[in-house]
Amino acid sequence: GALLWAASIVLVGVDPQGDPTKLLMFGIGSGTFQLGLLALLRVLWRTRALGPGRIARAALIVESVLVTLAIGSTLADALQLSDLNQPAWAALDAFWPLSMLGMFFIGVRIAIAGRWTGLTRFWPLIAESWAVVVLPVNGLLGDQVAPYVAAAHLLIGYTVLGVLVARKTA
């Protein structure tokens, strides 16, 4: 998912507007990434990567809801159903950055909990720093640089995380 989203970002930009083909390409890439996030959250749940307690489980449930709502936003955008001038659509759109910020906090918790070892203990923090790295870069450096930073971060962060998690034996 991260690889597909990175490719779509390079091809159509971080926030394609107006062009139906670009919106669909971006939606397919980012939607596939979001489905991968749901799979990652399931792995985190099964391995109790955040710890065994109620708060850890609640955090994963809340994050799953945030990602699911972000998927709704992605689908609506890709199909050109959303209208960000309407409060409900704008609220739904906010779940994209909220879900990525939530993933950052999950990365912090994985590192603190220490239930995963080696690179898998700290790599989620790198991967899940997407929102705290890419959004400021986009704001500071604009559309000329942001797509490449976003794509590189996805490849270095989430693609490597996917490989590390897939190779975990316990």
Coordinates of C-alpha atoms in Angstrom, one line a residue:
G1 CA 0.0 0.0 0.0
A2 CA 2.8 2.5 0.9
L3 CA 4.5 1.7 -2.4
L4 CA 1.4 2.3 -4.4
W5 CA 0.5 5.5 -2.6
A6 CA 4.1 6.8 -3.0
A7 CA 3.9 6.2 -6.8
S8 CA 0.6 8.0 -7.0
I9 CA 1.9 11.0 -5.1
V10 CA 4.9 11.3 -7.5
L11 CA 2.6 10.9 -10.5
V12 CA -0.3 13.2 -9.5
G13 CA 0.9 15.2 -6.4
V14 CA 0.0 15.4 -2.8
D15 CA -3.4 16.9 -3.3
P16 CA -4.7 16.5 -6.9
Q17 CA -7.7 18.8 -7.5
G18 CA -10.2 18.8 -10.3
D19 CA -8.8 16.2 -12.7
P20 CA -11.0 13.0 -12.4
T21 CA -8.2 10.7 -13.5
K22 CA -5.7 12.1 -11.1
L23 CA -8.2 12.0 -8.2
L24 CA -9.0 8.4 -9.0
M25 CA -5.3 7.5 -9.2
F26 CA -4.6 9.2 -5.9
G27 CA -7.6 7.5 -4.3
I28 CA -6.5 4.1 -5.4
G29 CA -3.0 4.7 -4.1
S30 CA -4.0 6.2 -0.8
G31 CA -6.9 3.9 -0.3
T32 CA -4.7 0.9 -0.7
F33 CA -2.3 2.4 1.8
Q34 CA -5.2 2.9 4.3
L35 CA -6.3 -0.7 3.9
G36 CA -2.7 -1.6 4.7
L37 CA -3.0 0.5 7.9
L38 CA -6.0 -1.5 9.0
A39 CA -4.0 -4.7 8.4
L40 CA -1.1 -3.2 10.5
L41 CA -3.5 -2.3 13.3
R42 CA -4.8 -5.9 13.3
V43 CA -1.2 -7.1 13.6
L44 CA -0.6 -4.6 16.5
W45 CA -3.7 -5.9 18.2
R46 CA -2.8 -9.6 17.8
T47 CA 0.8 -9.1 19.0
R48 CA -0.3 -6.6 21.7
A49 CA 2.5 -4.3 20.5
L50 CA 1.2 -1.4 22.5
G51 CA 0.9 -3.5 25.7
P52 CA -1.7 -5.7 27.1
G53 CA -3.9 -3.2 28.9
R54 CA -7.3 -1.7 28.2
I55 CA -5.9 1.7 27.2
A56 CA -3.7 0.0 24.5
R57 CA -6.6 -1.9 23.1
A58 CA -8.8 1.2 23.2
A59 CA -6.2 3.2 21.3
L60 CA -6.1 0.6 18.6
I61 CA -9.9 0.6 18.4
V62 CA -10.1 4.4 18.2
E63 CA -7.3 4.4 15.5
S64 CA -9.2 1.8 13.5
V65 CA -12.3 4.0 13.5
L66 CA -10.2 7.1 12.5
V67 CA -8.6 5.1 9.6
T68 CA -12.0 3.8 8.5
L69 CA -13.4 7.3 8.4
A70 CA -10.3 8.4 6.5
I71 CA -11.1 5.6 4.0
G72 CA -14.6 7.1 3.6
S73 CA -13.0 10.5 2.9
T74 CA -10.6 8.9 0.3
L75 CA -13.4 7.1 -1.4
A76 CA -15.6 10.2 -1.5
D77 CA -12.8 12.2 -3.0
A78 CA -11.8 9.6 -5.5
L79 CA -15.4 9.4 -6.7
Q80 CA -15.8 13.2 -6.6
L81 CA -18.7 13.0 -4.2
S82 CA -17.3 15.3 -1.5
D83 CA -17.7 19.0 -1.2
L84 CA -15.3 20.5 1.3
N85 CA -17.5 23.6 1.5
Q86 CA -20.1 21.5 3.3
P87 CA -19.3 21.0 7.1
A88 CA -19.9 17.3 7.1
W89 CA -17.5 16.6 4.1
A90 CA -14.9 18.9 5.7
A91 CA -15.2 17.0 9.0
L92 CA -14.9 13.7 7.2
D93 CA -11.8 15.0 5.3
A94 CA -10.2 15.8 8.7
F95 CA -10.0 12.1 9.6
W96 CA -7.1 11.7 7.1
P97 CA -4.6 13.8 9.0
L98 CA -6.1 12.8 12.4
S99 CA -5.6 9.1 11.5
M100 CA -2.0 9.8 10.6
L101 CA -1.4 11.7 13.8
G102 CA -2.9 8.8 15.7
M103 CA -0.5 6.5 14.0
F104 CA 2.4 8.6 15.2
F105 CA 1.2 8.3 18.8
I106 CA 0.9 4.5 18.3
G107 CA 4.5 4.5 17.0
V108 CA 5.6 6.2 20.2
R109 CA 3.6 3.7 22.3
I110 CA 5.2 0.7 20.5
A111 CA 8.6 2.0 21.3
I112 CA 7.7 2.7 25.0
A113 CA 6.0 -0.7 25.4
G114 CA 9.0 -2.6 24.2
R115 CA 7.0 -5.7 23.3
W116 CA 8.5 -5.7 19.8
T117 CA 12.3 -6.0 19.7
G118 CA 15.1 -4.9 17.5
L119 CA 14.2 -2.7 14.5
T120 CA 10.5 -3.5 14.8
R121 CA 10.4 -1.7 18.2
F122 CA 11.5 1.6 16.8
W123 CA 10.8 1.5 13.1
P124 CA 7.0 2.1 13.6
L125 CA 8.0 5.5 15.1
I126 CA 9.9 6.4 12.0
A127 CA 7.2 5.1 9.6
E128 CA 4.4 6.7 11.6
S129 CA 6.0 10.1 11.8
W130 CA 4.5 10.8 8.3
A131 CA 2.1 13.4 9.5
V132 CA 4.6 15.2 11.7
V133 CA 7.2 15.3 8.9
V134 CA 5.3 15.6 5.6
L135 CA 2.5 18.1 6.6
P136 CA 5.0 20.7 7.9
V137 CA 7.2 20.2 4.8
N138 CA 4.2 20.7 2.6
G139 CA 3.3 23.9 4.5
L140 CA 6.9 25.3 4.4
L141 CA 8.2 24.2 1.1
G142 CA 5.0 23.7 -1.0
D143 CA 4.0 21.6 -3.8
Q144 CA 7.4 21.5 -5.6
V145 CA 9.1 19.5 -2.8
A146 CA 6.3 17.9 -0.8
P147 CA 5.4 15.1 -3.2
Y148 CA 9.0 13.8 -3.2
V149 CA 9.4 14.1 0.6
A150 CA 6.0 12.3 1.0
A151 CA 6.9 9.5 -1.4
A152 CA 10.4 9.1 0.1
H153 CA 9.0 9.0 3.6
L154 CA 6.4 6.3 2.6
L155 CA 9.1 4.2 1.0
I156 CA 11.6 4.5 3.8
G157 CA 9.1 4.4 6.6
Y158 CA 6.0 2.2 5.8
T159 CA 7.4 0.0 3.1
V160 CA 10.4 -1.0 5.3
L161 CA 8.0 -1.4 8.2
G162 CA 5.8 -3.7 6.1
V163 CA 8.9 -5.9 5.3
L164 CA 10.0 -5.9 8.9
V165 CA 6.6 -6.9 10.2
A166 CA 6.1 -9.5 7.5
R167 CA 9.5 -11.1 8.5
K168 CA 8.6 -11.2 12.2
T169 CA 8.3 -14.6 13.6
A170 CA 6.8 -13.7 17.0

